[in-house]
mmCIF file of C-alpha atoms and ligand atoms in Angstrom:
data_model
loop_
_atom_site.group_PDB
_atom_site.id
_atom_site.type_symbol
_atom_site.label_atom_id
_atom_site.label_comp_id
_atom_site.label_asym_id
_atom_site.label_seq_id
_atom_site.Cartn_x
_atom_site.Cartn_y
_atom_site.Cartn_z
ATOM 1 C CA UNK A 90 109.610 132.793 98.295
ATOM 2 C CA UNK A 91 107.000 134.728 100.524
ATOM 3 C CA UNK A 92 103.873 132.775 101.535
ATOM 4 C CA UNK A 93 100.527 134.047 101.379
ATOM 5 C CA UNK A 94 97.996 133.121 104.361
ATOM 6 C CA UNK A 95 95.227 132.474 102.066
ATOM 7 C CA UNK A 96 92.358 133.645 104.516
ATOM 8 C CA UNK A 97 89.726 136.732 104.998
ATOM 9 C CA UNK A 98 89.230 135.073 108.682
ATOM 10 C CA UNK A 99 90.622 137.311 111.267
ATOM 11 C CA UNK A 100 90.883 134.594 113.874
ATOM 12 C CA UNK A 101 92.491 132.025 111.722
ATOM 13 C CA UNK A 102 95.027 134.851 110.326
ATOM 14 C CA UNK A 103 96.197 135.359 113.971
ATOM 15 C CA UNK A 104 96.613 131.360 114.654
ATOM 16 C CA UNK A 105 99.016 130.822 111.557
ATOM 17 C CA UNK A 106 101.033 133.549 112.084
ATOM 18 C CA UNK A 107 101.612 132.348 115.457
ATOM 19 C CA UNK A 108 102.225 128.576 113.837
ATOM 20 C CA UNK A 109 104.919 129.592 111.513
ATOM 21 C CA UNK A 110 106.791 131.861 113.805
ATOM 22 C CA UNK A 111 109.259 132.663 111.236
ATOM 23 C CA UNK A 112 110.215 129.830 109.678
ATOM 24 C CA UNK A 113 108.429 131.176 106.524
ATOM 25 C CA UNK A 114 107.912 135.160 105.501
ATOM 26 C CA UNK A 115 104.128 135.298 104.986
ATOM 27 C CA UNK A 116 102.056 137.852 103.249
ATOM 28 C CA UNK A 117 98.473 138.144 103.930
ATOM 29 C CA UNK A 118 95.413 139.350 102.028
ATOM 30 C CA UNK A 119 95.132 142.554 104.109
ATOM 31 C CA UNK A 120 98.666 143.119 102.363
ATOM 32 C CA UNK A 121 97.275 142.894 98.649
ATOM 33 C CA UNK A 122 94.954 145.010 96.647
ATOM 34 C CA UNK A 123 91.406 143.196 96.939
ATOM 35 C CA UNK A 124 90.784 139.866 95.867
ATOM 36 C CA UNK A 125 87.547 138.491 94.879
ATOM 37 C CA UNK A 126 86.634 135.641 97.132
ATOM 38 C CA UNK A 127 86.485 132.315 94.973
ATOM 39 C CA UNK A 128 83.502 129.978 95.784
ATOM 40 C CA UNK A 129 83.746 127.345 97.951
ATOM 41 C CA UNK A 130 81.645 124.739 96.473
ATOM 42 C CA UNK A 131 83.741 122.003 97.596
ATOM 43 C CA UNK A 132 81.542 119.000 99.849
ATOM 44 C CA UNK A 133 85.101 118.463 102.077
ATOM 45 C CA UNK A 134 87.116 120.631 103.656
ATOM 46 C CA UNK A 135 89.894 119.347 101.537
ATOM 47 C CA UNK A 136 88.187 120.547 98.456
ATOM 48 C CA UNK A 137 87.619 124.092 100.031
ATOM 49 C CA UNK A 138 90.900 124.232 101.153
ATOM 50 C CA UNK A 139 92.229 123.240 97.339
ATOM 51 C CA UNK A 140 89.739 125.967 96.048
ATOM 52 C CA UNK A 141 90.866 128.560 97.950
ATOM 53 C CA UNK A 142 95.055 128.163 97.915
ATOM 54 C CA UNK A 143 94.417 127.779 94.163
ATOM 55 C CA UNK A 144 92.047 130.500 93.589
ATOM 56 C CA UNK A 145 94.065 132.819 95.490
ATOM 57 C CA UNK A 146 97.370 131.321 94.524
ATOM 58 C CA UNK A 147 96.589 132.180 91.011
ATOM 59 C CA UNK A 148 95.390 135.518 91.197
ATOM 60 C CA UNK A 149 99.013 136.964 92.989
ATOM 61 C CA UNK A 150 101.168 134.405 91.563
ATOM 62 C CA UNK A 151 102.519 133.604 95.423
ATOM 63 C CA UNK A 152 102.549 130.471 96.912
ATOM 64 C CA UNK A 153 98.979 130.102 98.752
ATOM 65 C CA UNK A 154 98.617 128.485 102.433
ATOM 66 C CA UNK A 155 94.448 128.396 102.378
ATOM 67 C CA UNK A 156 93.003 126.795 105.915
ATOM 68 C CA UNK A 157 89.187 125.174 105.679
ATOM 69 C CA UNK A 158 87.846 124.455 108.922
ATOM 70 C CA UNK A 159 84.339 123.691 110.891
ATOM 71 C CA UNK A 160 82.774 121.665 113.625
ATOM 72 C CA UNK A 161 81.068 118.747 113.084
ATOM 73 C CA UNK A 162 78.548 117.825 115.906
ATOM 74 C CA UNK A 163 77.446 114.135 115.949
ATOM 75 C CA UNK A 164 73.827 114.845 116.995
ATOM 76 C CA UNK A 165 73.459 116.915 114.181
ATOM 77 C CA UNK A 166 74.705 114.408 111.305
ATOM 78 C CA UNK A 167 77.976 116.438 111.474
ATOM 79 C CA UNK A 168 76.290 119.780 110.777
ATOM 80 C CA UNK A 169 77.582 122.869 110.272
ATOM 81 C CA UNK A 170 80.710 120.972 109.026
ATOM 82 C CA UNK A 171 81.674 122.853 105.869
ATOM 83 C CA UNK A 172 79.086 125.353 106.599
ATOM 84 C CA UNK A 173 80.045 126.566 109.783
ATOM 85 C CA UNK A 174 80.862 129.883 108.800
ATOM 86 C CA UNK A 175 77.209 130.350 107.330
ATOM 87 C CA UNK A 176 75.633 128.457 109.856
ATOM 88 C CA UNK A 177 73.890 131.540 111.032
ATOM 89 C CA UNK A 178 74.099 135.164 109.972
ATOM 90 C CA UNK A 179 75.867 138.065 112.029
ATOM 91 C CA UNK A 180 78.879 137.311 114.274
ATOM 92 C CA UNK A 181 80.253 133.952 116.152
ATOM 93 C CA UNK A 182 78.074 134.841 118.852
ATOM 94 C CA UNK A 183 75.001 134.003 116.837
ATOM 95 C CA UNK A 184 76.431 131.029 114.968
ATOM 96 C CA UNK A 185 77.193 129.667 118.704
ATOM 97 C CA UNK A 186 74.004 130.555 120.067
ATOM 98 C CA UNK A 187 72.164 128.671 117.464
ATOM 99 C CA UNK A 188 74.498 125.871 118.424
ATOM 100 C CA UNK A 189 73.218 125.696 121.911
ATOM 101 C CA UNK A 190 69.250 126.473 120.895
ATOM 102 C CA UNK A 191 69.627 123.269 118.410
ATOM 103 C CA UNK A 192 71.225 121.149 121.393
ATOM 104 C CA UNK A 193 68.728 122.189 123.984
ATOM 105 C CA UNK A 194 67.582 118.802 125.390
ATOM 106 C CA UNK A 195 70.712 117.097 123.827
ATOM 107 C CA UNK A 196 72.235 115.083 127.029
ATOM 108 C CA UNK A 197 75.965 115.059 127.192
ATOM 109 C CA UNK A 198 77.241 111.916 126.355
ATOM 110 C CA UNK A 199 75.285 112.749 122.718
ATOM 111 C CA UNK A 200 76.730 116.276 122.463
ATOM 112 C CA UNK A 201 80.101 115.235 121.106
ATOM 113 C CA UNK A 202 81.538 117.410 118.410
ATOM 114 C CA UNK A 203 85.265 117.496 116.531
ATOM 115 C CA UNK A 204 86.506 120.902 114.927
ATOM 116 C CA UNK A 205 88.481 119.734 111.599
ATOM 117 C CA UNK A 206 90.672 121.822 110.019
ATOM 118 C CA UNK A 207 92.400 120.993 106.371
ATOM 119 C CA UNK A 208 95.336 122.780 105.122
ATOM 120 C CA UNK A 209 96.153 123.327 101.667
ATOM 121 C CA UNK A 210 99.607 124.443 100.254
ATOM 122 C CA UNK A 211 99.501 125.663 95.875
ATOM 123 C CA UNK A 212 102.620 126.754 94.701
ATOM 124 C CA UNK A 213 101.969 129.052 91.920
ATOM 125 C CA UNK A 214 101.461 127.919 88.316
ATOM 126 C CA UNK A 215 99.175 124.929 89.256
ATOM 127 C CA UNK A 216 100.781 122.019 89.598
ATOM 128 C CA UNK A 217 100.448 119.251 92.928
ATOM 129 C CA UNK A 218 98.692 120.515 95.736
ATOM 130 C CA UNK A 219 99.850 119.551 99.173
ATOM 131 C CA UNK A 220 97.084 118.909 101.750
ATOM 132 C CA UNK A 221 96.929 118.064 105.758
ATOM 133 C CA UNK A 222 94.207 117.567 107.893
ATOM 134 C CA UNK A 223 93.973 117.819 111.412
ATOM 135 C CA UNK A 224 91.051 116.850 114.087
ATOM 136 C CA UNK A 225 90.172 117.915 117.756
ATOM 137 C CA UNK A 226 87.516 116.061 119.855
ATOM 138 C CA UNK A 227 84.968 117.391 122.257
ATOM 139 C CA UNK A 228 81.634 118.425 123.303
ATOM 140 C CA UNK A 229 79.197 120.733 123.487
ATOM 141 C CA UNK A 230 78.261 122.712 126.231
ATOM 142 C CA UNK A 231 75.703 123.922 127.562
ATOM 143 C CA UNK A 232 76.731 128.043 127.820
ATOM 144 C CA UNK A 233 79.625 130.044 126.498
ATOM 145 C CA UNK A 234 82.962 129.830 128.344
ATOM 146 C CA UNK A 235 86.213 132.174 127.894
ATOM 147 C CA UNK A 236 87.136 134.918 125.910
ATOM 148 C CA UNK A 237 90.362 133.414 123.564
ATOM 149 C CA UNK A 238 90.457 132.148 120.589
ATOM 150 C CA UNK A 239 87.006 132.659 117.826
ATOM 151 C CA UNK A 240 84.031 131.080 116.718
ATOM 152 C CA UNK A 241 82.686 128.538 118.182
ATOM 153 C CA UNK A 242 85.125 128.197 120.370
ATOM 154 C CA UNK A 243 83.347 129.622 123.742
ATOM 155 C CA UNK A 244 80.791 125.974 123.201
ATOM 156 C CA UNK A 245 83.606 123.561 122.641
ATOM 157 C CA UNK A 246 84.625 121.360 125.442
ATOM 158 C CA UNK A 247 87.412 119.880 125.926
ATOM 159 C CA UNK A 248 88.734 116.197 127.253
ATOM 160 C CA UNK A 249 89.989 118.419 130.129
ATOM 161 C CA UNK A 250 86.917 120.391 130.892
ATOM 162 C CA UNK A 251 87.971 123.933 129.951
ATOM 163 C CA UNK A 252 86.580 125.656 126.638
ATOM 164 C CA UNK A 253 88.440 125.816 124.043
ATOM 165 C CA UNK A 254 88.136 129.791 124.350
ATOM 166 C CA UNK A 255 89.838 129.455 128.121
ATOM 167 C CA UNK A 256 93.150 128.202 126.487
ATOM 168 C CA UNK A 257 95.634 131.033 125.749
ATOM 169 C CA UNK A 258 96.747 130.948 121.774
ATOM 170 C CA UNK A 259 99.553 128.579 122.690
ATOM 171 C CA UNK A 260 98.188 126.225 124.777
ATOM 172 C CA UNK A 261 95.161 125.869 121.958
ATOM 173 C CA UNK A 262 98.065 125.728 118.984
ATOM 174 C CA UNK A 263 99.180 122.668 120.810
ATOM 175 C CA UNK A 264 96.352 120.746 120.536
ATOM 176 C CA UNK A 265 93.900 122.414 118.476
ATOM 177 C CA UNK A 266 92.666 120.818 114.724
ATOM 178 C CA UNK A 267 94.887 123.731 113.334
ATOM 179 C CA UNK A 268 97.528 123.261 114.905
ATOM 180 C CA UNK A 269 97.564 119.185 114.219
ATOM 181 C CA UNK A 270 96.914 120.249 110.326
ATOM 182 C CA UNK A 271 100.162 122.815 110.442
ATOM 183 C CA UNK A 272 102.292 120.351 112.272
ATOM 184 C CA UNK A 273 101.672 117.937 109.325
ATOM 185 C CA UNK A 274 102.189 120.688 106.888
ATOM 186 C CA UNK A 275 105.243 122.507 108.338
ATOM 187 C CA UNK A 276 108.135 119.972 106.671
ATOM 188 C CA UNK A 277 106.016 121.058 103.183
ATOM 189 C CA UNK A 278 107.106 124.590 104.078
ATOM 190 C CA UNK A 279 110.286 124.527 105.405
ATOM 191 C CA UNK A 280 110.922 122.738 102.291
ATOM 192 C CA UNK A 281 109.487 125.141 100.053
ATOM 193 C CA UNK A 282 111.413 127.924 102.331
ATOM 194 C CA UNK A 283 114.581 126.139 101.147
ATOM 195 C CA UNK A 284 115.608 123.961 104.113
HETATM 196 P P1 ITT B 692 88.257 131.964 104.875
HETATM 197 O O1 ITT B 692 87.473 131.087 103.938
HETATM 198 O O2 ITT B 692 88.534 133.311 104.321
HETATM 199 O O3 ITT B 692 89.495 131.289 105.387
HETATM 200 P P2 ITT B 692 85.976 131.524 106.660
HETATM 201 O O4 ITT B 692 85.668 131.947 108.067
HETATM 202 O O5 ITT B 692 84.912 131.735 105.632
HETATM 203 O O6 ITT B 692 87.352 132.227 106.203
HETATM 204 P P3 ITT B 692 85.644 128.622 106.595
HETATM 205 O O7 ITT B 692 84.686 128.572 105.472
HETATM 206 O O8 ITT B 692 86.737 127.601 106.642
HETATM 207 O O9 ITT B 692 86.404 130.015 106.667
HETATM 208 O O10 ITT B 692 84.801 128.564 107.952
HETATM 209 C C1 ITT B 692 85.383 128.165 109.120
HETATM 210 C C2 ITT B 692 84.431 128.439 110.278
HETATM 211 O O11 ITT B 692 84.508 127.351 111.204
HETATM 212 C C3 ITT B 692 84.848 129.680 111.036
HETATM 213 O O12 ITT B 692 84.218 130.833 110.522
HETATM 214 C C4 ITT B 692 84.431 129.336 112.459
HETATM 215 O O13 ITT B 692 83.068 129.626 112.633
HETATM 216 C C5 ITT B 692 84.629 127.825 112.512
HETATM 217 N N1 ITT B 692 85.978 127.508 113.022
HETATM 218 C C6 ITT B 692 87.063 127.080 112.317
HETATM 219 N N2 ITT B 692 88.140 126.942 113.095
HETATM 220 C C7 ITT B 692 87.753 127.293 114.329
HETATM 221 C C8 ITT B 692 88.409 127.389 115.568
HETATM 222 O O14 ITT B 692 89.714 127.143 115.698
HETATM 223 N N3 ITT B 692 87.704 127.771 116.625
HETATM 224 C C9 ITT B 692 86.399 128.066 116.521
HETATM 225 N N4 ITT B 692 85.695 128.036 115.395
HETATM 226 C C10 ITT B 692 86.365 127.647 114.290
#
Protein backbone atom coordinates (compact mmCIF):
# COMPACT_ATOMS: atom_id res chain seq x y z
CA UNK A 1 0.00 0.00 0.00
CA UNK A 2 1.24 3.67 -0.73
CA UNK A 3 2.25 5.74 2.32
CA UNK A 4 1.28 9.15 2.88
CA UNK A 5 3.99 11.67 4.45
CA UNK A 6 1.56 13.18 6.72
CA UNK A 7 3.17 16.78 6.73
CA UNK A 8 2.44 20.54 5.30
CA UNK A 9 6.32 21.16 6.39
CA UNK A 10 8.41 21.61 3.38
CA UNK A 11 11.64 20.84 5.18
CA UNK A 12 10.49 17.77 6.93
CA UNK A 13 8.80 16.49 3.49
CA UNK A 14 12.32 16.64 1.91
CA UNK A 15 14.07 14.68 5.03
CA UNK A 16 11.60 11.59 4.80
CA UNK A 17 11.70 11.20 1.39
CA UNK A 18 15.32 11.02 1.61
CA UNK A 19 14.83 8.41 4.80
CA UNK A 20 12.75 5.96 2.98
CA UNK A 21 14.63 5.93 -0.24
CA UNK A 22 12.34 3.52 -1.74
CA UNK A 23 11.72 1.05 0.47
CA UNK A 24 8.10 2.38 0.68
CA UNK A 25 6.02 4.33 -2.33
CA UNK A 26 4.93 7.52 -0.51
CA UNK A 27 2.31 9.99 -1.42
CA UNK A 28 2.35 13.38 -0.03
CA UNK A 29 -0.23 16.06 0.73
CA UNK A 30 0.89 18.25 -2.20
CA UNK A 31 -0.40 15.02 -4.15
CA UNK A 32 -4.09 15.18 -2.69
CA UNK A 33 -6.89 17.60 -3.06
CA UNK A 34 -6.67 19.92 0.19
CA UNK A 35 -6.93 18.71 3.52
CA UNK A 36 -7.99 20.63 6.43
CA UNK A 37 -5.24 20.72 8.97
CA UNK A 38 -6.47 18.83 12.24
CA UNK A 39 -5.53 20.56 15.58
CA UNK A 40 -2.75 19.73 17.38
CA UNK A 41 -3.80 20.01 20.87
CA UNK A 42 -1.71 17.27 22.02
CA UNK A 43 0.89 18.40 25.32
CA UNK A 44 3.68 15.67 23.69
CA UNK A 45 4.93 15.30 20.60
CA UNK A 46 3.65 11.80 20.67
CA UNK A 47 0.15 13.02 20.96
CA UNK A 48 0.65 15.48 17.95
CA UNK A 49 2.17 13.01 16.05
CA UNK A 50 -1.02 10.46 16.85
CA UNK A 51 -3.32 13.48 15.93
CA UNK A 52 -2.01 14.15 12.85
CA UNK A 53 -1.32 10.36 11.15
CA UNK A 54 -4.90 9.79 12.38
CA UNK A 55 -6.50 12.89 11.29
CA UNK A 56 -4.98 12.66 8.02
CA UNK A 57 -5.03 8.92 7.84
CA UNK A 58 -8.72 9.08 8.03
CA UNK A 59 -9.58 11.64 5.72
CA UNK A 60 -7.71 9.62 2.43
CA UNK A 61 -8.09 6.27 3.80
CA UNK A 62 -4.00 5.73 3.22
CA UNK A 63 -1.76 4.69 5.66
CA UNK A 64 -0.44 8.06 7.44
CA UNK A 65 3.44 8.59 8.43
CA UNK A 66 2.79 12.12 10.55
CA UNK A 67 6.37 13.54 12.08
CA UNK A 68 6.00 16.04 15.37
CA UNK A 69 9.08 17.70 16.14
CA UNK A 70 10.64 20.87 18.20
CA UNK A 71 13.54 22.01 20.28
CA UNK A 72 13.52 22.05 23.70
CA UNK A 73 16.08 24.52 25.28
CA UNK A 74 16.91 23.84 28.98
CA UNK A 75 17.19 27.53 29.98
CA UNK A 76 13.92 28.05 28.82
CA UNK A 77 12.00 25.14 30.81
CA UNK A 78 12.12 23.27 27.45
CA UNK A 79 10.35 26.03 25.51
CA UNK A 80 9.26 26.16 22.31
CA UNK A 81 9.02 22.31 22.60
CA UNK A 82 5.66 21.52 21.01
CA UNK A 83 5.33 25.04 20.01
CA UNK A 84 8.20 25.56 18.01
CA UNK A 85 6.53 26.08 14.91
CA UNK A 86 4.46 29.06 16.53
CA UNK A 87 7.13 30.21 18.53
CA UNK A 88 7.20 33.38 16.55
CA UNK A 89 5.29 34.53 13.51
CA UNK A 90 6.76 34.82 9.83
CA UNK A 91 9.55 32.47 8.65
CA UNK A 92 12.41 30.27 10.57
CA UNK A 93 14.44 33.22 10.45
CA UNK A 94 12.27 34.98 12.99
CA UNK A 95 11.47 31.96 15.13
CA UNK A 96 15.50 31.65 15.35
CA UNK A 97 16.10 35.13 15.93
CA UNK A 98 13.83 35.21 18.85
CA UNK A 99 15.81 32.21 19.97
CA UNK A 100 19.00 34.11 20.20
CA UNK A 101 17.24 37.61 21.63
CA UNK A 102 15.75 35.24 24.58
CA UNK A 103 19.38 33.68 25.16
CA UNK A 104 21.22 36.94 25.08
CA UNK A 105 23.26 36.78 28.33
CA UNK A 106 22.67 32.94 28.50
CA UNK A 107 26.48 31.54 28.99
CA UNK A 108 27.19 28.37 27.16
CA UNK A 109 27.39 25.66 29.36
CA UNK A 110 23.41 26.79 30.17
CA UNK A 111 22.47 27.05 26.48
CA UNK A 112 21.95 23.35 25.94
CA UNK A 113 19.02 22.40 23.79
CA UNK A 114 17.76 18.76 22.18
CA UNK A 115 15.53 18.79 18.91
CA UNK A 116 12.95 15.74 19.46
CA UNK A 117 11.22 14.38 16.84
CA UNK A 118 8.21 11.60 17.28
CA UNK A 119 6.99 9.56 14.51
CA UNK A 120 3.67 8.22 14.18
CA UNK A 121 2.55 5.39 11.75
CA UNK A 122 -1.97 4.91 11.44
CA UNK A 123 -2.91 2.42 9.16
CA UNK A 124 -6.25 3.30 7.94
CA UNK A 125 -9.47 2.32 9.73
CA UNK A 126 -8.14 3.19 13.26
CA UNK A 127 -6.83 0.61 14.92
CA UNK A 128 -2.99 0.51 16.94
CA UNK A 129 -0.89 3.29 16.28
CA UNK A 130 2.81 2.74 16.00
CA UNK A 131 5.03 5.48 17.50
CA UNK A 132 9.05 6.25 17.68
CA UNK A 133 10.81 8.91 19.10
CA UNK A 134 14.07 10.12 18.45
CA UNK A 135 16.45 12.88 20.29
CA UNK A 136 19.55 15.03 19.23
CA UNK A 137 21.63 17.02 21.80
CA UNK A 138 23.21 20.41 21.53
CA UNK A 139 23.45 24.00 22.11
CA UNK A 140 22.67 27.17 21.29
CA UNK A 141 24.64 29.55 19.62
CA UNK A 142 25.22 32.62 19.62
CA UNK A 143 24.55 33.63 15.54
CA UNK A 144 23.20 31.70 12.62
CA UNK A 145 25.51 29.20 10.88
CA UNK A 146 24.96 27.33 7.35
CA UNK A 147 22.49 27.25 4.85
CA UNK A 148 21.12 23.22 4.93
CA UNK A 149 18.62 21.82 6.44
CA UNK A 150 15.34 24.32 8.12
CA UNK A 151 14.25 25.89 11.10
CA UNK A 152 16.10 26.29 13.71
CA UNK A 153 18.64 24.60 12.47
CA UNK A 154 21.23 27.61 11.59
CA UNK A 155 21.28 28.05 16.05
CA UNK A 156 21.78 24.42 16.84
CA UNK A 157 25.17 23.28 17.79
CA UNK A 158 26.43 20.34 17.62
CA UNK A 159 28.84 17.91 19.93
CA UNK A 160 31.20 18.55 16.96
CA UNK A 161 30.97 22.25 16.65
CA UNK A 162 29.31 22.68 13.24
CA UNK A 163 25.50 23.80 12.96
CA UNK A 164 23.25 21.62 12.32
CA UNK A 165 22.48 23.72 9.01
CA UNK A 166 26.41 23.06 7.88
CA UNK A 167 25.67 19.25 7.59
CA UNK A 168 24.60 18.18 4.06
CA UNK A 169 20.99 16.18 4.21
CA UNK A 170 22.89 12.95 4.73
CA UNK A 171 25.29 13.61 7.09
CA UNK A 172 22.24 15.34 9.31
CA UNK A 173 19.87 12.03 8.48
CA UNK A 174 22.57 10.17 10.27
CA UNK A 175 22.38 11.68 13.35
CA UNK A 176 19.62 14.01 13.44
CA UNK A 177 16.27 13.41 16.00
CA UNK A 178 14.52 12.44 12.63
CA UNK A 179 16.53 10.36 11.50
CA UNK A 180 16.93 8.35 15.08
CA UNK A 181 12.85 8.39 15.10
CA UNK A 182 12.77 6.77 11.29
CA UNK A 183 15.47 4.31 12.07
CA UNK A 184 13.19 3.02 14.91
CA UNK A 185 10.23 3.18 12.68
CA UNK A 186 11.60 1.73 9.39
CA UNK A 187 11.09 -2.30 10.42
CA UNK A 188 7.16 -0.88 11.07
CA UNK A 189 7.27 -0.02 7.36
CA UNK A 190 9.02 -2.45 5.65
CA UNK A 191 6.60 -4.58 7.36
CA UNK A 192 3.64 -2.85 6.35
CA UNK A 193 5.38 -2.69 2.67
CA UNK A 194 5.17 -6.50 2.83
CA UNK A 195 8.72 -7.60 3.74
P1 LIG B 1 3.34 19.65 10.13
O1 LIG B 1 2.55 19.70 11.41
O2 LIG B 1 2.50 19.87 8.92
O3 LIG B 1 4.18 18.42 10.02
P2 LIG B 1 4.82 21.87 11.34
O4 LIG B 1 6.01 22.68 10.91
O5 LIG B 1 3.63 22.62 11.84
O6 LIG B 1 4.41 20.88 10.13
P3 LIG B 1 5.46 20.85 14.00
O7 LIG B 1 4.26 21.37 14.69
O8 LIG B 1 5.93 19.47 14.34
O9 LIG B 1 5.28 20.84 12.42
O10 LIG B 1 6.64 21.90 14.25
C1 LIG B 1 7.95 21.51 14.13
C2 LIG B 1 8.84 22.75 14.18
O11 LIG B 1 10.02 22.43 14.93
C3 LIG B 1 9.31 23.13 12.79
O12 LIG B 1 8.43 24.05 12.19
C4 LIG B 1 10.69 23.70 13.07
O13 LIG B 1 10.58 25.04 13.46
C5 LIG B 1 11.16 22.87 14.26
N1 LIG B 1 11.93 21.70 13.79
C6 LIG B 1 11.53 20.40 13.74
N2 LIG B 1 12.47 19.61 13.21
C7 LIG B 1 13.50 20.41 12.90
C8 LIG B 1 14.75 20.20 12.31
O14 LIG B 1 15.13 19.00 11.86
N3 LIG B 1 15.56 21.24 12.16
C9 LIG B 1 15.19 22.47 12.56
N4 LIG B 1 14.02 22.78 13.11
C10 LIG B 1 13.16 21.75 13.28
Amino acid sequence: PRLLFATSNAGKLRELRGLVGDAVEVVSLKDLPPIPEPEESGATFEENAEIKARAYSAATGLPALADDSGLCVDALGGRPGVHSARYAQGDDKARYEKLLAELSGVPDDQRTAAFVCSLCLVQPGGGRAIVEVGRCEGRIGHSPRGSHGFGYDPVFILPGGKSMAELTAEEKAGISHRGVAFQKMLPHLRAMAGG
